Amino acid sequence: MIVTVKKNADPALISELIQNFESQGFQVNDSVGSDYHILGLIGDTTSLDERKIKANPIVDNVTRIAAPYKKANRLFHPEDTIVDVNGIKVGGHEKIVVIGGPCSVEGLDHICQLAQDVKEAGACMLRGGAYKPRTSPYAFQGLGTEGILDMVEARKRTGLPIVSELMDSDQLDEFEEYVDVIQIGARNMQNFSLLKAVGKSHKPILLKRGLANTIEEWIMSAEYIMASGNPNVILCERGIRTFEKYTRNTLDLSVVPIIKEKTHLPIIIDPSHATGNWKYIESMSLAAIAAGADGLIIEVHEHPECAWSDGAQCLKPEKFKQLIDKARNIAHVVGRDL
Ligand code: PEP
Ligand code: MN
């Protein structure tokens, strides 16, 4: 970390600042130039609050050199993390995983049929929301426990592990018991108490990027989960808010190489929420795999026009199968299997 001290600052106050850093265990390189007075802090600065340092009246600027995250940082963990979901490996260089299913669970027969459909198409996990974060309080809020139990039955019939969104730590025991991958949705990406709670869980966590969050903020949220004890984090890009209106969100595919460079965590892409339109899902899925993503999570519904949520961004099962067949070819081109 580099702390730039204001010109003409009182030398006594500068010494006090240096001593303060040294008492915290940092080595301080003090360099006085003709225009700038710079303190270079050597040591692990992850726990330092740069805004607090900046509040010191003699400090002009604070620049972080090292990333503020440690556990997620590729620098300290060069090999890829591979998250094991009931024997299915997410991350690494071999397999691409595809997760399919409805936005919301709509009943037992419905989810069991869709589970069968996505399995036959080539998906290796089933998604389905039972607790739904809806913009309107009057919109369908999810079937709750009943929806989770319907997912459990669908897993029993197909063997597909189940992925569902946790909205409140009150439901964590239920998710611990029944769900294979706990999804933290975009709206809760910075719900720090929820992140700490799932950090105590042993289940893999699918952490979506927030609606308007930087990559660093997203990695810091993964860091929260990891710092609380759970290393099994799968990141999921689902599009961010921009000025563009032709799509629901803007898919930021540049996160794939950036996440791979900065972290060792697996990254998957959700082209359904990213585009909001079933017509764009296939091309964005192929692009995601070509870019090096470790998997896809896609909304699927037999009758999207009747879906209880997010119908416009659901693929019908046959289109989903066509997509997987094409994606398999791209996976082979980049040296992976699907
Ligand atoms: C979902 O997966 O249905 C969902 C609500 O996702 P997001 O949090 O990305 O909006
Ligand atoms: Mn949805």
Short mmCIF file of C-alpha atoms and ligand atoms in Angstrom, two decimals:
data_model
loop_
_atom_site.label_atom_id
_atom_site.label_comp_id
_atom_site.label_asym_id
_atom_site.label_seq_id
_atom_site.Cartn_x
_atom_site.Cartn_y
_atom_site.Cartn_z
CA MET A 1 0.00 0.00 0.00
CA ILE A 2 1.31 3.48 -0.83
CA VAL A 3 0.37 6.41 1.39
CA THR A 4 1.09 9.83 -0.10
CA VAL A 5 1.64 12.44 2.58
CA LYS A 6 0.64 16.06 1.96
CA LYS A 7 3.35 18.55 1.10
CA ASN A 8 4.44 20.63 4.09
CA ALA A 9 2.87 18.20 6.59
CA ASP A 10 4.15 18.57 10.14
CA PRO A 11 7.18 16.17 10.53
CA ALA A 12 6.00 15.23 14.03
CA LEU A 13 2.66 14.07 12.63
CA ILE A 14 4.43 12.12 9.86
CA SER A 15 6.57 10.30 12.46
CA GLU A 16 3.46 9.55 14.46
CA LEU A 17 1.80 8.05 11.37
CA ILE A 18 4.89 5.94 10.57
CA GLN A 19 5.06 4.69 14.16
CA ASN A 20 1.40 3.81 14.02
CA PHE A 21 1.96 1.64 10.92
CA GLU A 22 5.07 0.07 12.43
CA SER A 23 3.21 -0.77 15.62
CA GLN A 24 0.74 -2.71 13.47
CA GLY A 25 3.63 -4.79 12.11
CA PHE A 26 4.28 -3.04 8.79
CA GLN A 27 7.66 -2.12 7.44
CA VAL A 28 7.48 1.48 6.20
CA ASN A 29 9.68 2.75 3.38
CA ASP A 30 9.78 6.52 3.78
CA SER A 31 10.76 8.34 0.58
CA VAL A 32 10.83 12.09 0.25
CA GLY A 33 10.93 13.40 -3.33
CA SER A 34 10.91 16.99 -4.56
CA ASP A 35 7.14 16.89 -5.17
CA TYR A 36 5.88 13.96 -3.14
CA HIS A 37 6.42 12.35 0.24
CA ILE A 38 5.55 8.68 -0.01
CA LEU A 39 5.23 5.95 2.61
CA GLY A 40 5.42 2.44 1.17
CA LEU A 41 3.81 -0.11 3.50
CA ILE A 42 5.19 -3.63 3.32
CA GLY A 43 3.20 -6.45 4.91
CA ASP A 44 -0.28 -7.94 4.64
CA THR A 45 -2.48 -4.87 4.17
CA THR A 46 -5.77 -6.74 3.52
CA SER A 47 -7.18 -5.73 6.89
CA LEU A 48 -6.19 -2.04 6.56
CA ASP A 49 -9.02 0.40 5.92
CA GLU A 50 -7.76 2.83 3.31
CA ARG A 51 -10.62 5.24 3.89
CA LYS A 52 -9.68 5.46 7.56
CA ILE A 53 -6.06 6.25 6.61
CA LYS A 54 -7.32 8.83 4.14
CA ALA A 55 -9.25 10.52 6.92
CA ASN A 56 -5.92 11.57 8.47
CA PRO A 57 -5.52 15.28 7.58
CA ILE A 58 -1.84 14.85 6.61
CA VAL A 59 -2.66 12.09 4.10
CA ASP A 60 -3.19 13.12 0.50
CA ASN A 61 -3.88 9.74 -1.08
CA VAL A 62 -3.85 6.01 -0.46
CA THR A 63 -3.20 3.47 -3.22
CA ARG A 64 -3.62 -0.23 -2.78
CA ILE A 65 -1.07 -2.35 -4.61
CA ALA A 66 -2.23 -5.77 -3.41
CA ALA A 67 -5.82 -6.94 -3.90
CA PRO A 68 -7.96 -6.68 -0.75
CA TYR A 69 -8.88 -10.38 -0.97
CA LYS A 70 -6.66 -13.25 0.09
CA LYS A 71 -8.52 -16.53 0.18
CA ALA A 72 -10.01 -16.05 -3.29
CA ASN A 73 -6.74 -14.68 -4.68
CA ARG A 74 -5.02 -16.74 -7.40
CA LEU A 75 -1.69 -15.37 -6.14
CA PHE A 76 -1.87 -17.39 -2.94
CA HIS A 77 -3.64 -20.40 -4.46
CA PRO A 78 -2.36 -20.89 -8.00
CA GLU A 79 -4.25 -24.10 -8.77
CA ASP A 80 -7.91 -24.01 -9.81
CA THR A 81 -10.48 -24.78 -7.12
CA ILE A 82 -12.70 -27.64 -8.20
CA VAL A 83 -16.02 -27.67 -6.38
CA ASP A 84 -17.44 -31.13 -5.92
CA VAL A 85 -21.23 -31.36 -6.11
CA ASN A 86 -22.18 -34.97 -5.31
CA GLY A 87 -19.29 -36.18 -7.47
CA ILE A 88 -19.82 -33.60 -10.26
CA LYS A 89 -16.72 -31.45 -10.61
CA VAL A 90 -17.22 -27.73 -11.23
CA GLY A 91 -14.06 -25.92 -12.34
CA GLY A 92 -10.69 -27.23 -13.48
CA HIS A 93 -9.92 -27.86 -17.11
CA GLU A 94 -12.01 -30.85 -18.00
CA LYS A 95 -15.76 -30.75 -17.78
CA ILE A 96 -18.25 -28.02 -18.58
CA VAL A 97 -21.34 -28.27 -16.38
CA VAL A 98 -24.82 -27.30 -17.54
CA ILE A 99 -27.54 -26.60 -15.00
CA GLY A 100 -31.10 -26.38 -16.31
CA GLY A 101 -34.57 -25.96 -14.89
CA PRO A 102 -37.36 -23.50 -14.33
CA CYS A 103 -37.02 -20.12 -12.70
CA SER A 104 -39.57 -21.20 -10.06
CA VAL A 105 -40.69 -24.62 -8.95
CA GLU A 106 -44.38 -24.85 -9.97
CA GLY A 107 -45.38 -28.18 -8.44
CA LEU A 108 -44.24 -31.77 -8.14
CA ASP A 109 -45.26 -33.16 -11.55
CA HIS A 110 -43.97 -30.09 -13.31
CA ILE A 111 -40.50 -30.11 -11.75
CA CYS A 112 -40.15 -33.89 -12.10
CA GLN A 113 -41.01 -33.69 -15.81
CA LEU A 114 -38.58 -30.80 -16.34
CA ALA A 115 -35.88 -32.64 -14.42
CA GLN A 116 -36.29 -35.56 -16.79
CA ASP A 117 -36.23 -33.23 -19.80
CA VAL A 118 -33.08 -31.35 -18.79
CA LYS A 119 -31.34 -34.59 -17.88
CA GLU A 120 -32.14 -36.10 -21.28
CA ALA A 121 -30.87 -32.93 -22.92
CA GLY A 122 -27.51 -33.36 -21.16
CA ALA A 123 -27.75 -31.17 -18.05
CA CYS A 124 -26.01 -32.47 -14.94
CA MET A 125 -27.89 -30.44 -12.32
CA LEU A 126 -31.42 -29.14 -11.81
CA ARG A 127 -32.20 -25.54 -10.87
CA GLY A 128 -35.50 -24.29 -9.42
CA GLY A 129 -36.42 -21.44 -7.11
CA ALA A 130 -38.67 -22.05 -4.12
CA TYR A 131 -38.04 -18.67 -2.46
CA LYS A 132 -38.20 -15.99 -5.15
CA PRO A 133 -36.80 -12.46 -4.94
CA ARG A 134 -39.47 -10.64 -6.93
CA THR A 135 -39.51 -6.92 -7.63
CA SER A 136 -43.23 -6.76 -6.86
CA PRO A 137 -44.61 -8.02 -3.54
CA TYR A 138 -47.74 -9.05 -5.47
CA ALA A 139 -45.85 -11.36 -7.85
CA PHE A 140 -45.51 -15.09 -7.16
CA GLN A 141 -43.10 -15.49 -4.25
CA GLY A 142 -42.30 -19.18 -4.62
CA LEU A 143 -43.71 -22.37 -3.10
CA GLY A 144 -41.33 -22.27 -0.14
CA THR A 145 -40.71 -25.57 1.66
CA GLU A 146 -43.14 -27.37 -0.64
CA GLY A 147 -41.03 -26.30 -3.63
CA ILE A 148 -37.83 -27.55 -1.95
CA LEU A 149 -39.46 -30.91 -1.24
CA ASP A 150 -40.65 -31.12 -4.87
CA MET A 151 -37.03 -30.56 -5.95
CA VAL A 152 -35.93 -33.33 -3.58
CA GLU A 153 -38.37 -35.72 -5.25
CA ALA A 154 -37.11 -34.63 -8.70
CA ARG A 155 -33.56 -35.41 -7.55
CA LYS A 156 -34.70 -38.80 -6.30
CA ARG A 157 -36.25 -39.64 -9.66
CA THR A 158 -33.40 -38.36 -11.86
CA GLY A 159 -30.29 -38.35 -9.69
CA LEU A 160 -29.66 -34.70 -10.61
CA PRO A 161 -28.25 -32.58 -7.76
CA ILE A 162 -30.46 -29.57 -7.01
CA VAL A 163 -29.64 -25.86 -6.96
CA SER A 164 -31.96 -23.38 -5.25
CA GLU A 165 -31.80 -19.81 -3.99
CA LEU A 166 -31.55 -19.05 -0.28
CA MET A 167 -33.00 -15.64 0.62
CA ASP A 168 -32.87 -15.71 4.40
CA SER A 169 -30.64 -17.45 6.92
CA ASP A 170 -33.86 -18.61 8.65
CA GLN A 171 -34.11 -21.19 5.87
CA LEU A 172 -30.51 -22.34 6.10
CA ASP A 173 -31.29 -25.53 8.08
CA GLU A 174 -33.81 -26.54 5.43
CA PHE A 175 -31.26 -25.93 2.68
CA GLU A 176 -28.55 -27.79 4.61
CA GLU A 177 -30.83 -30.77 4.79
CA TYR A 178 -32.21 -30.84 1.26
CA VAL A 179 -30.33 -28.70 -1.27
CA ASP A 180 -27.04 -29.64 -2.99
CA VAL A 181 -25.95 -26.16 -4.11
CA ILE A 182 -27.10 -23.03 -2.28
CA GLN A 183 -27.62 -20.10 -4.64
CA ILE A 184 -27.10 -16.57 -3.36
CA GLY A 185 -28.95 -14.35 -5.79
CA ALA A 186 -27.83 -11.10 -7.35
CA ARG A 187 -29.93 -9.05 -4.93
CA ASN A 188 -28.24 -10.62 -1.93
CA MET A 189 -24.67 -10.52 -3.19
CA GLN A 190 -23.82 -7.94 -0.54
CA ASN A 191 -26.07 -9.25 2.20
CA PHE A 192 -23.06 -9.74 4.42
CA SER A 193 -24.83 -11.52 7.27
CA LEU A 194 -26.26 -14.04 4.77
CA LEU A 195 -22.78 -14.49 3.26
CA LYS A 196 -21.34 -15.17 6.71
CA ALA A 197 -24.13 -17.64 7.43
CA VAL A 198 -23.51 -19.67 4.24
CA GLY A 199 -19.80 -19.41 4.99
CA LYS A 200 -20.51 -21.70 7.94
CA SER A 201 -22.30 -24.19 5.69
CA HIS A 202 -20.53 -27.16 4.11
CA LYS A 203 -22.64 -26.93 0.94
CA PRO A 204 -21.24 -25.45 -2.28
CA ILE A 205 -22.40 -21.86 -2.80
CA LEU A 206 -23.37 -20.45 -6.19
CA LEU A 207 -22.69 -16.73 -5.78
CA LYS A 208 -24.30 -14.53 -8.42
CA ARG A 209 -22.86 -11.15 -9.29
CA GLY A 210 -24.92 -8.24 -8.00
CA LEU A 211 -27.04 -6.11 -10.32
CA ALA A 212 -24.57 -3.24 -10.27
CA ASN A 213 -21.45 -4.53 -8.60
CA THR A 214 -17.84 -4.38 -9.67
CA ILE A 215 -15.83 -7.55 -10.10
CA GLU A 216 -13.81 -6.66 -7.02
CA GLU A 217 -16.94 -6.25 -4.88
CA TRP A 218 -18.15 -9.62 -6.14
CA ILE A 219 -14.82 -11.30 -5.28
CA MET A 220 -14.98 -9.64 -1.84
CA SER A 221 -18.38 -11.29 -1.34
CA ALA A 222 -16.81 -14.65 -2.20
CA GLU A 223 -14.07 -13.73 0.28
CA TYR A 224 -16.75 -13.27 2.99
CA ILE A 225 -17.99 -16.82 2.43
CA MET A 226 -14.46 -18.24 2.32
CA ALA A 227 -13.29 -16.24 5.33
CA SER A 228 -16.22 -17.71 7.30
CA GLY A 229 -14.95 -21.21 6.52
CA ASN A 230 -16.54 -22.37 3.26
CA PRO A 231 -14.07 -22.65 0.36
CA ASN A 232 -16.64 -24.11 -2.07
CA VAL A 233 -17.73 -21.04 -4.00
CA ILE A 234 -18.86 -21.05 -7.63
CA LEU A 235 -19.17 -17.58 -9.15
CA CYS A 236 -22.00 -16.84 -11.57
CA GLU A 237 -22.18 -13.87 -13.94
CA ARG A 238 -25.82 -13.02 -14.70
CA GLY A 239 -25.52 -9.66 -16.40
CA ILE A 240 -25.28 -6.20 -14.91
CA ARG A 241 -27.36 -3.03 -15.13
CA THR A 242 -26.38 -0.70 -17.94
CA PHE A 243 -28.18 1.90 -20.06
CA GLU A 244 -29.03 -0.77 -22.67
CA LYS A 245 -32.70 -1.64 -23.03
CA TYR A 246 -32.74 -4.28 -25.77
CA THR A 247 -31.57 -6.79 -23.18
CA ARG A 248 -32.74 -7.16 -19.55
CA ASN A 249 -29.14 -6.84 -18.35
CA THR A 250 -25.78 -6.63 -20.09
CA LEU A 251 -23.81 -9.84 -20.11
CA ASP A 252 -20.27 -9.01 -19.07
CA LEU A 253 -18.32 -11.90 -20.57
CA SER A 254 -15.02 -10.18 -19.88
CA VAL A 255 -15.40 -11.41 -16.30
CA VAL A 256 -14.43 -14.92 -17.40
CA PRO A 257 -10.73 -14.26 -18.11
CA ILE A 258 -10.60 -11.68 -15.30
CA ILE A 259 -12.02 -14.05 -12.69
CA LYS A 260 -9.65 -16.78 -13.93
CA GLU A 261 -6.71 -14.40 -13.60
CA LYS A 262 -7.59 -12.88 -10.24
CA THR A 263 -9.09 -15.92 -8.50
CA HIS A 264 -8.93 -19.70 -8.53
CA LEU A 265 -12.72 -20.13 -8.28
CA PRO A 266 -14.97 -21.68 -10.93
CA ILE A 267 -17.13 -19.31 -12.94
CA ILE A 268 -20.37 -20.12 -14.73
CA ILE A 269 -22.63 -17.94 -16.89
CA ASP A 270 -26.38 -17.39 -16.63
CA PRO A 271 -27.45 -16.19 -20.10
CA SER A 272 -31.15 -16.29 -19.14
CA HIS A 273 -31.01 -13.47 -16.59
CA ALA A 274 -28.21 -11.75 -18.50
CA THR A 275 -30.26 -11.26 -21.67
CA GLY A 276 -33.84 -11.70 -20.47
CA ASN A 277 -34.72 -13.11 -23.89
CA TRP A 278 -34.68 -16.79 -24.91
CA LYS A 279 -33.57 -15.82 -28.45
CA TYR A 280 -30.14 -14.71 -27.23
CA ILE A 281 -29.43 -17.56 -24.85
CA GLU A 282 -27.81 -19.91 -27.33
CA SER A 283 -25.30 -17.48 -28.81
CA MET A 284 -24.30 -16.16 -25.39
CA SER A 285 -23.90 -19.72 -24.07
CA LEU A 286 -21.58 -20.67 -26.92
CA ALA A 287 -19.59 -17.47 -26.43
CA ALA A 288 -19.32 -18.16 -22.69
CA ILE A 289 -17.83 -21.59 -23.26
CA ALA A 290 -15.47 -20.26 -25.92
CA ALA A 291 -14.36 -17.60 -23.42
CA GLY A 292 -13.41 -20.28 -20.87
CA ALA A 293 -16.44 -20.41 -18.54
CA ASP A 294 -16.78 -23.59 -16.48
CA GLY A 295 -20.48 -23.95 -17.02
CA LEU A 296 -23.92 -22.52 -17.74
CA ILE A 297 -27.12 -22.14 -15.74
CA ILE A 298 -30.15 -21.78 -17.99
CA GLU A 299 -33.88 -21.44 -17.36
CA VAL A 300 -35.97 -24.11 -19.08
CA HIS A 301 -39.76 -24.46 -19.26
CA GLU A 302 -42.06 -26.57 -21.46
CA HIS A 303 -44.50 -23.70 -21.86
CA PRO A 304 -42.58 -20.46 -21.28
CA GLU A 305 -45.73 -18.44 -21.96
CA CYS A 306 -47.31 -20.03 -18.87
CA ALA A 307 -44.24 -19.90 -16.59
CA TRP A 308 -44.88 -18.46 -13.12
CA SER A 309 -41.77 -16.33 -13.44
CA ASP A 310 -39.19 -15.34 -16.08
CA GLY A 311 -40.97 -17.07 -18.99
CA ALA A 312 -39.45 -14.75 -21.60
CA GLN A 313 -35.97 -16.01 -20.78
CA CYS A 314 -36.77 -19.73 -20.64
CA LEU A 315 -35.80 -22.18 -23.37
CA LYS A 316 -38.12 -25.03 -24.29
CA PRO A 317 -36.52 -28.42 -23.57
CA GLU A 318 -35.88 -29.21 -27.26
CA LYS A 319 -34.12 -25.86 -27.79
CA PHE A 320 -32.14 -26.50 -24.61
CA LYS A 321 -31.01 -29.85 -26.01
CA GLN A 322 -29.99 -28.25 -29.32
CA LEU A 323 -27.98 -25.68 -27.38
CA ILE A 324 -26.16 -28.37 -25.39
CA ASP A 325 -25.33 -30.27 -28.57
CA LYS A 326 -23.79 -27.14 -30.10
CA ALA A 327 -22.08 -26.19 -26.85
CA ARG A 328 -20.46 -29.64 -26.77
CA ASN A 329 -18.72 -28.84 -30.05
CA ILE A 330 -17.39 -25.55 -28.71
CA ALA A 331 -16.29 -27.33 -25.52
CA HIS A 332 -14.25 -29.76 -27.62
CA VAL A 333 -12.64 -26.87 -29.51
CA VAL A 334 -11.43 -25.42 -26.20
CA GLY A 335 -10.24 -28.84 -25.02
CA ARG A 336 -13.08 -29.65 -22.65
CA ASP A 337 -15.95 -32.11 -22.40
CA LEU A 338 -19.61 -31.55 -21.87
C1 PEP B 1 -32.93 -16.68 -10.48
O1 PEP B 1 -31.94 -17.43 -10.60
O2 PEP B 1 -34.09 -17.01 -10.79
C2 PEP B 1 -32.68 -15.29 -10.04
C3 PEP B 1 -33.62 -14.59 -9.42
O3 PEP B 1 -31.47 -14.85 -10.37
P1 PEP B 1 -30.71 -13.43 -10.13
O4 PEP B 1 -30.43 -13.40 -8.67
O5 PEP B 1 -29.50 -13.56 -10.98
O6 PEP B 1 -31.65 -12.35 -10.59
MN MN B 2 -35.33 -16.37 -12.85
#
